[in-house]
């Protein structure tokens, strides 16, 4: 062509070379030849040739996902086609531009070009091309979440295909499948199922021995399974997934077979048929292992973990989640990793291993925040709030629950959960923030009263009374407690009535009325004895003993403290008040001059140490009590050593107020033992 200076022929040859290089994947060489051809066509003012070159260049850049250049070349091509009045070519350009915009998620631009393509195809009377334009338009509307418009476009597509002189069953199956999905998204379930079943019927006209035809059939069957699954009909979903599974086995599609088994397993989970779900997930796991498909393996382990959780086999669930987690990490599946950590947190929560659950949820929280999934990290904050509440870590619980409430309001998830409001009230009460506690408790009370939940409303009223009393409003607090007691008594809630009476006793102690307090505690103790609540009974006996001690009846107090400890020994799971009770017992014994007070103080000290880090301040207080007991018995050096240990705990905890008191005792003891230097140092620090 070059030798004979045939420029038109040369441009055609360059175009063909470009297409050939495209076919074998040499895109850069193809671009070079198309650009050479374009230059020649421009020199010759060959508009048709220019349009062909520009279309080829746009197609190559589209394949390379260089969307900006692809759009530029297609638009230039469109302008050339308009100049020559080539409607078919213009329609091709609009279709190509629609495909690019569809691929980059610009649905409105895609629709605009598809509609223009359809208009031109209609003017040309090309029925097949019109049907393809309608199909593309339907897909774009689906991407824009406009299923009603998608249904209209796809119905027109189907109608046009049925007008073709030569029926195309394969294209009709494709149209029916798309129409079924669009109808389902539009809420037209019966129509969706009808279109899918019609598509399945058409497969009878297609060659059964053709693997691609059978593969297409499995796609329709999977769609049917998905539709029934989303409709809440897992039984029907299993039927279609099982039909798909058989076809996949026949054509040797092991990957499709394994994925189908996973879907079947999930439906069995919804049906509560846990053993069959377990078998499906296990079979799928073995297939994915043979295929060395890490993603499939991790999905199976995760689903097996969920199955074990529903079976109540929590340790096995943890084993499965532990196998899933490293695969998620290795494959950089951050969302899957976070979900797996959430699952591990839930499993350890179910086992009562709260500290481990917190660790997993904290890791999950960091990942969800990094991924920007607000719904997920909102949920994780809720779980962390509950865990810290149960661990008695009220400051952190408040932080998590407040974050949860703020995020829920931002995402418009509706009114706050009254249980969370109640817990926020209790946690604020626990840290002495009674005014804030009352705000939350009153909000929770309003919710429960609206729900006509008398039992929980009475609980809220009790805690409101307790918070008001501790906030200096003793009379108002007692009024709320009496209302709560009345509600509990009317509802026959003995345990609740006992809780109210105990709280009324505690408010009476705050008021300095020990005799009235004793009456309330004794009534509560009788109720708890009747209900065999040994922990609550032991606590009330300790409170009764404390009222006797407050009125200087230490003999009776000692007897009641011992009775409380004996009662607590019968409790399942131990008694958190044991250390306090031993402390009270030792103090009364010391007042009576009983030398066994030292042994009791030592037992109390050990009980506080067994509480772990949270019991350190209690341990420091007992060391001071023990020091006083040694002082009364004349062992001042041992007393001083106990106070030094107490000071060290207060320093570590940063409790300056308690430390100053302890240092004052230490200075006095050091001076009493002749340690002037030690006394001066303690006094100076104090």
XYZ file of C-alpha atoms in Angstrom:
686
model
C 0.000 0.000 0.000
C 2.856 2.353 0.844
C 4.709 1.592 -2.389
C 1.715 2.397 -4.580
C 0.765 5.372 -2.339
C -2.739 3.960 -1.721
C -3.547 6.020 1.372
C -7.120 4.758 1.735
C -5.942 1.159 1.469
C -3.061 1.897 3.882
C -5.493 3.288 6.481
C -7.626 0.148 6.157
C -4.561 -2.084 6.521
C -3.400 -0.176 9.625
C -6.881 -0.540 11.121
C -6.838 -4.300 10.493
C -3.382 -4.579 12.058
C -4.692 -2.655 15.073
C -7.669 -4.991 15.430
C -5.397 -8.039 15.158
C -3.100 -6.710 17.893
C -6.218 -6.023 20.029
C -7.279 -9.646 19.620
C -3.957 -10.945 20.957
C -3.785 -8.412 23.800
C -1.157 -5.981 22.437
C -3.187 -2.847 23.177
C -0.328 -0.338 22.887
C 0.653 -1.609 19.420
C -3.019 -1.485 18.433
C -3.306 2.131 19.593
C -0.224 3.037 17.564
C -1.711 1.578 14.350
C -5.148 3.142 14.947
C -3.531 6.553 15.496
C -1.471 6.194 12.278
C -4.648 5.317 10.400
C -6.469 8.298 11.950
C -3.758 10.719 10.790
C -4.046 9.414 7.219
C -7.858 9.676 7.274
C -7.659 13.246 8.592
C -5.145 14.172 5.865
C -7.510 12.713 3.257
C -10.573 14.334 4.867
C -12.020 10.791 5.039
C -14.768 11.309 7.638
C -15.964 7.703 7.528
C -12.413 6.430 8.071
C -11.890 8.928 10.921
C -15.060 7.703 12.637
C -13.916 4.067 12.376
C -10.488 4.902 13.861
C -11.950 7.002 16.680
C -14.401 4.202 17.561
C -11.554 1.654 17.669
C -9.413 3.947 19.857
C -12.331 4.547 22.251
C -12.906 0.777 22.500
C -9.221 0.078 23.307
C -9.093 2.746 26.010
C -12.377 1.413 27.430
C -10.772 -2.053 27.711
C -7.794 -0.424 29.449
C -10.261 1.305 31.811
C -8.929 4.709 30.800
C -12.487 6.014 30.867
C -11.700 9.688 30.305
C -9.865 8.967 27.026
C -12.503 6.429 25.968
C -15.258 9.043 26.442
C -13.196 11.631 24.539
C -12.708 9.348 21.502
C -16.334 8.169 21.476
C -17.591 11.778 21.615
C -15.224 12.779 18.780
C -16.480 9.803 16.804
C -20.081 10.871 17.496
C -19.386 14.364 16.121
C -17.934 12.915 12.912
C -20.929 10.556 12.522
C -23.279 13.527 12.912
C -21.432 15.397 10.123
C -21.974 12.539 7.677
C -25.517 11.826 8.937
C -24.669 8.207 9.850
C -27.537 7.339 12.226
C -26.441 3.741 12.739
C -22.929 4.940 13.604
C -24.330 7.626 15.907
C -26.378 4.965 17.688
C -23.220 2.824 18.090
C -21.391 5.827 19.636
C -24.242 6.554 22.065
C -24.293 2.877 23.060
C -20.513 2.858 23.617
C -20.717 6.039 25.715
C -23.591 4.521 27.712
C -21.489 1.435 28.458
C -18.564 3.561 29.727
C -20.800 5.704 31.952
C -22.582 2.569 33.217
C -19.212 1.051 34.126
C -18.130 4.079 36.170
C -21.464 4.288 37.991
C -22.833 7.427 36.300
C -26.323 6.034 35.768
C -27.978 9.251 34.581
C -25.395 9.808 31.818
C -25.644 6.150 30.816
C -29.451 6.418 30.563
C -29.194 9.615 28.470
C -26.980 7.914 25.865
C -28.950 4.640 25.869
C -32.198 6.556 25.257
C -30.626 8.444 22.345
C -29.309 5.154 20.949
C -32.814 3.654 21.251
C -34.379 6.656 19.484
C -31.971 6.312 16.543
C -32.432 2.510 16.357
C -36.216 3.031 16.296
C -35.924 5.528 13.414
C -33.800 3.001 11.526
C -36.319 0.223 12.202
C -33.638 -2.185 13.447
C -35.690 -4.396 15.805
C -32.789 -6.461 17.164
C -30.682 -3.336 17.861
C -33.707 -1.737 19.563
C -34.067 -4.770 21.846
C -30.371 -4.549 22.805
C -30.749 -0.817 23.539
C -33.770 -1.552 25.756
C -31.800 -4.240 27.599
C -28.939 -1.788 28.270
C -31.432 0.840 29.385
C -33.014 -1.636 31.818
C -29.599 -2.475 33.317
C -28.825 1.238 33.803
C -32.170 1.849 35.545
C -31.475 -1.084 37.873
C -28.091 0.422 38.764
C -29.878 3.703 39.530
C -32.253 1.746 41.817
C -35.245 2.575 39.602
C -36.691 -0.930 39.154
C -40.060 0.413 37.914
C -38.374 2.051 34.897
C -36.144 -1.001 34.447
C -39.216 -3.262 34.228
C -40.768 -1.036 31.535
C -37.536 -1.022 29.461
C -37.003 -4.791 29.775
C -40.652 -5.584 28.920
C -40.187 -3.579 25.724
C -36.922 -5.484 25.096
C -38.761 -8.814 25.409
C -41.588 -7.649 23.142
C -39.099 -6.567 20.452
C -37.219 -9.876 20.631
C -40.470 -11.754 20.044
C -41.033 -9.667 16.887
C -37.792 -10.890 15.293
C -38.303 -13.012 12.133
C -35.876 -15.602 13.516
C -36.545 -16.358 17.237
C -33.455 -16.126 19.450
C -34.175 -18.309 22.482
C -30.819 -17.523 24.113
C -31.409 -13.734 23.939
C -34.983 -14.197 25.179
C -33.751 -16.208 28.171
C -31.346 -13.375 28.998
C -34.149 -10.786 28.737
C -36.538 -12.859 30.881
C -33.842 -13.327 33.535
C -33.133 -9.566 33.693
C -36.863 -8.810 33.734
C -37.352 -11.290 36.590
C -34.662 -9.581 38.690
C -36.056 -6.114 37.932
C -39.608 -7.250 38.807
C -38.369 -8.669 42.114
C -36.604 -5.404 42.982
C -39.831 -3.557 42.114
C -41.706 -5.745 44.615
C -43.546 -7.711 41.907
C -42.665 -11.129 43.331
C -45.211 -13.212 41.406
C -44.201 -11.616 38.101
C -40.520 -12.147 38.920
C -41.045 -15.865 39.548
C -43.212 -16.169 36.408
C -40.481 -14.619 34.204
C -37.801 -16.877 35.687
C -39.911 -20.011 35.198
C -40.612 -18.955 31.600
C -36.852 -18.602 31.064
C -36.318 -22.127 32.440
C -38.957 -23.467 30.021
C -37.041 -21.986 27.068
C -33.974 -24.039 27.967
C -35.829 -27.064 26.569
C -35.370 -25.527 23.090
C -31.606 -25.125 23.591
C -29.029 -27.930 23.072
C -28.778 -29.808 26.381
C -25.296 -31.153 25.588
C -23.888 -27.600 25.353
C -21.991 -26.784 28.576
C -22.501 -23.021 28.198
C -26.261 -23.568 27.864
C -26.289 -25.674 31.034
C -24.174 -23.067 32.807
C -26.761 -20.436 31.819
C -29.483 -22.666 33.244
C -27.707 -22.750 36.625
C -27.659 -18.926 36.633
C -31.480 -18.860 36.324
C -31.856 -21.551 38.989
C -29.564 -19.567 41.311
C -31.615 -16.431 40.677
C -34.779 -18.356 41.615
C -33.109 -19.565 44.804
C -32.006 -16.007 45.655
C -35.517 -14.624 45.062
C -37.158 -17.220 47.300
C -34.438 -16.684 49.922
C -35.083 -12.921 50.022
C -38.832 -13.589 50.142
C -38.292 -15.563 53.358
C -39.034 -18.930 51.689
C -35.890 -20.953 52.502
C -37.657 -24.253 51.700
C -38.262 -23.168 48.073
C -34.799 -21.623 47.867
C -33.243 -24.989 48.809
C -35.243 -26.699 46.034
C -33.843 -24.419 43.307
C -30.296 -24.368 44.703
C -30.367 -28.189 44.760
C -31.487 -28.270 41.107
C -28.632 -25.876 40.256
C -26.199 -28.071 42.213
C -27.105 -31.149 40.136
C -26.488 -29.313 36.845
C -23.164 -27.943 38.123
C -22.086 -31.481 39.036
C -23.025 -32.704 35.553
C -20.907 -30.041 33.796
C -17.977 -30.374 36.248
C -18.239 -26.843 37.681
C -16.627 -27.554 41.068
C -16.357 -23.878 42.074
C -20.039 -23.311 41.282
C -20.907 -26.524 43.110
C -19.072 -25.393 46.275
C -20.742 -21.966 46.168
C -24.124 -23.617 45.712
C -23.513 -25.799 48.772
C -22.772 -22.660 50.809
C -26.111 -21.161 49.708
C -27.914 -24.408 50.607
C -26.208 -24.410 54.021
C -27.371 -20.841 54.711
C -30.971 -21.758 53.869
C -30.823 -24.778 56.183
C -29.602 -22.394 58.906
C -32.708 -20.250 58.336
C -34.855 -23.391 58.530
C -33.182 -24.382 61.809
C -31.931 -27.651 60.269
C -28.498 -27.259 61.808
C -27.112 -30.726 61.066
C -27.928 -30.432 57.342
C -26.417 -26.920 57.300
C -23.281 -28.304 58.953
C -23.018 -31.088 56.353
C -23.431 -28.637 53.428
C -20.781 -26.236 54.779
C -18.366 -29.120 55.497
C -18.744 -30.527 51.966
C -18.237 -27.043 50.490
C -15.131 -26.574 52.668
C -13.534 -29.760 51.329
C -14.202 -28.624 47.745
C -12.719 -25.166 48.315
C -9.668 -26.794 49.938
C -9.172 -28.949 46.803
C -9.533 -25.810 44.684
C -7.124 -23.920 47.010
C -9.707 -21.116 47.134
C -8.825 -19.148 50.287
C -11.878 -16.916 50.065
C -14.206 -19.921 49.848
C -12.393 -21.678 52.723
C -12.763 -18.633 54.990
C -16.488 -18.297 54.130
C -17.063 -21.949 55.060
C -15.217 -21.636 58.385
C -17.230 -18.514 59.202
C -20.522 -20.264 58.388
C -19.473 -23.351 60.340
C -18.774 -21.050 63.298
C -22.280 -19.572 63.001
C -23.742 -23.099 62.831
C -21.855 -24.214 65.948
C -23.064 -21.064 67.750
C -26.686 -21.995 67.008
C -25.974 -25.568 68.117
C -24.672 -24.197 71.433
C -21.195 -25.635 70.795
C -19.402 -22.363 71.523
C -15.861 -23.788 71.794
C -16.207 -25.397 68.356
C -17.510 -22.091 67.003
C -14.426 -20.308 68.368
C -12.205 -22.959 66.716
C -13.894 -22.282 63.338
C -13.682 -18.497 63.688
C -10.010 -18.839 64.684
C -9.372 -20.787 61.449
C -11.228 -18.122 59.429
C -9.465 -15.071 60.914
C -5.864 -15.609 59.620
C -7.182 -16.205 56.072
C -9.085 -12.908 56.201
C -5.896 -11.182 57.398
C -3.691 -12.797 54.714
C -6.119 -11.929 51.905
C -6.474 -8.310 53.115
C -10.225 -8.776 53.548
C -10.637 -6.052 56.178
C -14.437 -6.265 56.273
C -14.285 -10.064 56.660
C -11.603 -9.711 59.342
C -13.748 -7.247 61.313
C -16.800 -9.529 61.003
C -14.753 -12.486 62.224
C -13.467 -10.493 65.228
C -17.079 -9.514 66.014
C -18.051 -13.197 65.898
C -15.193 -14.136 68.246
C -16.255 -11.365 70.620
C -19.829 -12.680 70.636
C -18.671 -16.269 71.224
C -16.482 -15.348 74.206
C -19.311 -13.123 75.508
C -21.610 -16.195 75.381
C -19.051 -18.174 77.424
C -18.828 -15.410 80.028
C -15.221 -14.666 79.041
C -15.914 -10.957 79.104
C -12.348 -9.671 79.070
C -11.500 -11.678 75.949
C -14.743 -10.537 74.314
C -13.752 -6.904 74.944
C -10.356 -7.454 73.278
C -11.943 -8.877 70.115
C -14.633 -6.188 69.925
C -12.022 -3.427 70.366
C -10.015 -4.833 67.430
C -13.191 -5.065 65.333
C -14.123 -1.482 66.252
C -10.802 -0.142 64.920
C -11.289 -1.984 61.614
C -14.913 -0.896 61.157
C -13.898 2.720 61.801
C -11.046 2.466 59.274
C -13.502 1.030 56.719
C -15.987 3.819 57.462
C -18.842 1.350 58.093
C -20.854 3.466 60.526
C -23.628 0.894 61.031
C -21.145 -1.800 62.050
C -19.041 0.243 64.442
C -22.218 1.673 65.971
C -23.284 -1.906 66.751
C -19.810 -2.722 68.131
C -19.982 0.283 70.480
C -23.276 -1.114 71.805
C -21.678 -4.515 72.494
C -18.672 -2.912 74.193
C -20.980 -0.793 76.343
C -22.758 -3.939 77.567
C -19.486 -5.778 78.284
C -17.906 -2.926 80.248
C -21.165 -2.531 82.186
C -21.082 -6.213 83.186
C -17.388 -5.903 84.113
C -18.226 -2.960 86.377
C -16.063 -0.638 84.244
C -18.660 2.100 84.271
C -16.643 5.002 82.849
C -15.753 3.029 79.702
C -19.300 1.652 79.486
C -20.677 5.207 79.518
C -18.204 6.271 76.788
C -19.253 3.376 74.530
C -22.980 3.778 75.085
C -22.845 7.565 74.521
C -20.953 6.952 71.256
C -23.604 4.397 70.292
C -26.467 6.833 71.001
C -24.787 9.702 69.107
C -24.076 7.516 66.066
C -27.601 6.071 66.126
C -29.037 9.592 65.995
C -26.731 10.500 63.084
C -27.838 7.444 61.092
C -31.501 8.037 61.956
C -31.986 4.682 63.678
C -34.882 6.008 65.726
C -35.398 6.284 69.472
C -32.794 5.110 71.953
C -33.066 1.631 73.456
C -34.576 2.082 76.955
C -32.359 -0.710 78.312
C -29.278 1.309 77.304
C -30.724 4.423 78.946
C -31.274 2.379 82.118
C -27.682 1.096 82.045
C -26.344 4.609 81.481
C -28.307 5.682 84.531
C -26.883 2.842 86.639
C -23.309 3.443 85.446
C -23.497 7.176 86.202
C -24.883 6.339 89.653
C -21.981 3.928 90.212
C -19.411 6.694 89.593
C -21.314 9.242 91.683
C -22.737 11.301 88.767
C -26.234 11.250 90.237
C -27.645 14.271 88.371
C -26.695 12.765 84.993
C -27.901 9.347 86.176
C -31.325 10.761 86.984
C -31.681 12.223 83.471
C -31.098 8.808 81.875
C -33.206 6.904 84.416
C -36.184 9.242 83.952
C -35.961 8.876 80.152
C -35.892 5.077 80.553
C -38.875 5.222 82.944
C -40.912 7.202 80.380
C -40.200 4.569 77.704
C -41.170 1.630 79.928
C -44.350 3.346 81.120
C -45.341 3.939 77.468
C -44.640 0.257 76.761
C -46.784 -0.661 79.820
C -43.817 -2.674 81.145
C -44.673 -2.345 84.846
C -41.857 -4.603 86.071
C -39.045 -2.663 84.400
C -40.706 0.686 85.163
C -40.597 -0.304 88.842
C -36.864 -1.082 88.509
C -36.295 2.386 86.985
C -38.285 3.988 89.801
C -36.169 2.146 92.393
C -32.914 3.379 90.875
C -34.317 6.916 90.534
C -35.095 6.839 94.260
C -31.601 5.561 95.084
C -29.931 8.244 92.927
C -32.096 11.027 94.412
C -31.240 9.878 97.929
C -27.512 9.849 97.215
C -27.891 13.244 95.539
C -29.129 14.721 98.832
C -32.884 14.445 98.123
C -33.625 11.759 100.736
C -37.363 12.394 101.102
C -37.953 12.434 97.326
C -35.826 9.314 96.958
C -37.819 7.497 99.633
C -41.079 8.478 97.879
C -39.930 6.899 94.607
C -38.764 3.771 96.432
C -42.141 3.417 98.149
C -43.902 3.731 94.749
C -41.579 1.089 93.325
C -42.243 -1.184 96.338
C -46.002 -0.810 95.835
C -45.731 -1.744 92.138
C -43.575 -4.783 92.962
C -45.948 -5.942 95.710
C -48.985 -5.568 93.419
C -47.246 -7.572 90.709
C -46.198 -10.310 93.173
C -42.520 -9.573 92.487
C -40.963 -10.714 95.787
C -37.350 -10.312 94.679
C -38.055 -6.795 93.400
C -39.764 -5.905 96.674
C -36.703 -7.144 98.563
C -34.425 -4.977 96.392
C -36.587 -1.922 97.172
C -36.566 -2.564 100.915
C -32.788 -2.977 100.874
C -32.407 0.345 99.028
C -34.775 2.035 101.504
C -32.535 0.747 104.282
C -29.449 2.229 102.612
C -31.144 5.646 102.279
C -32.122 5.483 105.963
C -28.457 4.857 106.808
C -27.532 7.975 104.798
C -30.140 9.842 106.868
C -28.517 8.529 110.070
C -31.681 6.636 111.090
C -30.109 3.239 111.841
C -33.121 1.743 113.619
C -35.418 2.427 110.646
C -32.719 1.133 108.319
C -32.498 -2.097 110.345
C -36.239 -2.640 109.948
C -36.027 -2.357 106.167
C -32.979 -4.635 105.962
C -34.628 -7.281 108.163
C -37.775 -7.293 105.982
C -35.626 -7.653 102.865
C -33.582 -10.472 104.451
C -36.754 -12.480 105.163
C -37.927 -12.102 101.549
C -34.547 -13.248 100.170
C -34.496 -16.190 102.605
C -37.934 -17.245 101.256
C -36.788 -16.936 97.635
C -33.498 -18.777 98.415
C -31.457 -15.856 97.051
C -28.426 -16.499 99.269
C -26.279 -13.684 97.883
C -28.962 -11.025 98.510
C -29.761 -12.571 101.916
C -26.081 -12.433 102.937
C -25.864 -8.793 101.839
C -28.896 -7.869 103.955
C -27.482 -9.702 106.992
C -24.272 -7.690 106.570
C -26.307 -4.454 106.431
C -28.234 -5.421 109.582
C -24.899 -6.107 111.292
C -23.635 -2.675 110.206
C -26.648 -0.959 111.835
C -25.829 -2.748 115.131
C -22.172 -1.706 114.828
C -23.240 1.911 114.157
C -25.173 1.812 117.458
C -22.133 0.283 119.268
C -23.689 -3.207 119.601
C -20.560 -4.945 118.247
C -21.318 -8.341 119.825
C -24.544 -8.599 117.810
C -22.803 -7.133 114.741
C -20.109 -9.864 114.853
C -22.772 -12.596 115.040
C -24.631 -11.130 112.029
C -21.446 -10.716 109.955
C -20.582 -14.366 110.593
C -24.139 -15.401 109.659
C -23.776 -13.422 106.407
C -20.527 -15.237 105.548
C -22.091 -18.653 106.306
C -25.133 -17.811 104.154
C -22.890 -16.659 101.286
C -21.048 -19.999 101.385
C -24.310 -21.597 100.160
C -24.506 -19.233 97.169
C -23.675 -20.505 93.686
C -20.867 -18.480 92.092
C -19.586 -16.788 95.266
C -20.378 -13.417 96.825
C -18.831 -10.124 95.732
C -19.529 -8.632 99.194
C -17.275 -11.113 101.033
C -14.304 -8.732 101.301
C -16.522 -5.929 102.679
C -18.133 -8.281 105.191
C -14.769 -9.528 106.447
C -13.660 -5.904 106.768
C -16.729 -5.044 108.900
C -16.289 -8.211 110.979
C -12.624 -7.468 111.668
C -13.406 -3.864 112.627
C -16.052 -4.964 115.181
C -13.725 -7.674 116.516
C -10.972 -5.078 116.927
C -13.321 -2.757 118.873
C -14.145 -5.706 121.169
C -10.405 -6.374 121.657
C -10.676 -9.770 119.952
C -7.182 -10.821 118.740
C -8.765 -12.838 115.908
C -9.395 -9.440 114.267
C -5.878 -9.641 112.757
C -6.649 -12.980 111.132
C -9.990 -11.626 109.825
C -8.273 -8.524 108.423
C -5.782 -10.796 106.648
C -8.652 -12.820 105.165
C -10.305 -9.579 104.029
C -7.034 -8.424 102.481
C -6.764 -11.699 100.532
C -10.382 -11.379 99.351
C -9.667 -7.879 97.999
C -6.530 -9.125 96.224
C -8.550 -11.908 94.564
C -10.748 -9.221 92.966
C -7.776 -8.324 90.739
C -6.913 -4.769 89.651
C -10.408 -3.539 90.476
C -9.929 -4.543 94.130
C -6.674 -2.631 94.731
C -8.290 0.377 96.431
C -10.257 -1.967 98.680
C -6.992 -3.719 99.522
C -5.432 -0.353 100.484
C -8.372 0.450 102.787
C -8.061 -2.953 104.496
C -4.315 -2.439 104.991
C -5.158 0.761 106.895
C -7.705 -1.136 109.004
C -5.118 -3.859 109.640
C -2.615 -1.203 110.670
C -5.119 0.182 113.209
C -5.637 -3.344 114.625
C -1.859 -3.900 114.995
C -1.637 -0.458 116.600
C -4.276 -1.353 119.192
C -2.326 -4.538 119.972
C 0.935 -2.537 120.334
C 2.696 -3.847 117.187
C 3.508 -0.411 115.770
C 6.236 -1.541 113.329
C 3.882 -4.011 111.572
C 1.215 -1.290 111.596
C 3.642 1.124 109.898
C 4.521 -1.472 107.235
C 0.796 -2.010 106.453
C 0.341 1.764 106.033
C 3.402 1.953 103.712
C 1.861 -0.738 101.465
C -1.429 1.172 101.494
C 0.366 4.395 100.487
C 2.045 2.649 97.564
C -1.340 1.434 96.237
C -2.841 4.933 96.512
C 0.199 6.452 94.726
C -0.137 3.963 91.849
C -3.891 4.586 91.591
C -3.401 8.389 91.698
C -5.848 8.757 94.626
C -4.223 11.837 96.219
C -6.953 12.386 98.794
C -6.706 8.855 100.234
C -2.895 9.021 99.989
C -2.749 12.167 102.114
C -4.814 10.458 104.854
C -2.580 7.351 104.755
C 0.607 9.488 104.882
C -0.729 11.250 107.987
C -1.128 7.848 109.696
C 2.340 6.802 108.529
C 3.956 9.967 109.887
C 2.272 9.381 113.301
C 3.335 5.700 113.426
C 6.908 6.453 112.318
C 7.235 9.103 115.044
C 5.809 6.653 117.623
C 8.493 4.070 116.722
C 11.322 6.621 116.885
C 11.788 6.866 113.118
C 12.107 10.660 112.946
C 13.427 10.714 109.377
C 10.561 8.538 108.120
C 8.025 10.611 110.025
C 9.386 13.866 108.549
C 9.363 12.453 105.003
C 5.769 11.177 105.326
C 4.616 14.460 106.876
C 6.296 16.501 104.134
C 4.674 14.390 101.374
C 1.326 14.618 103.155
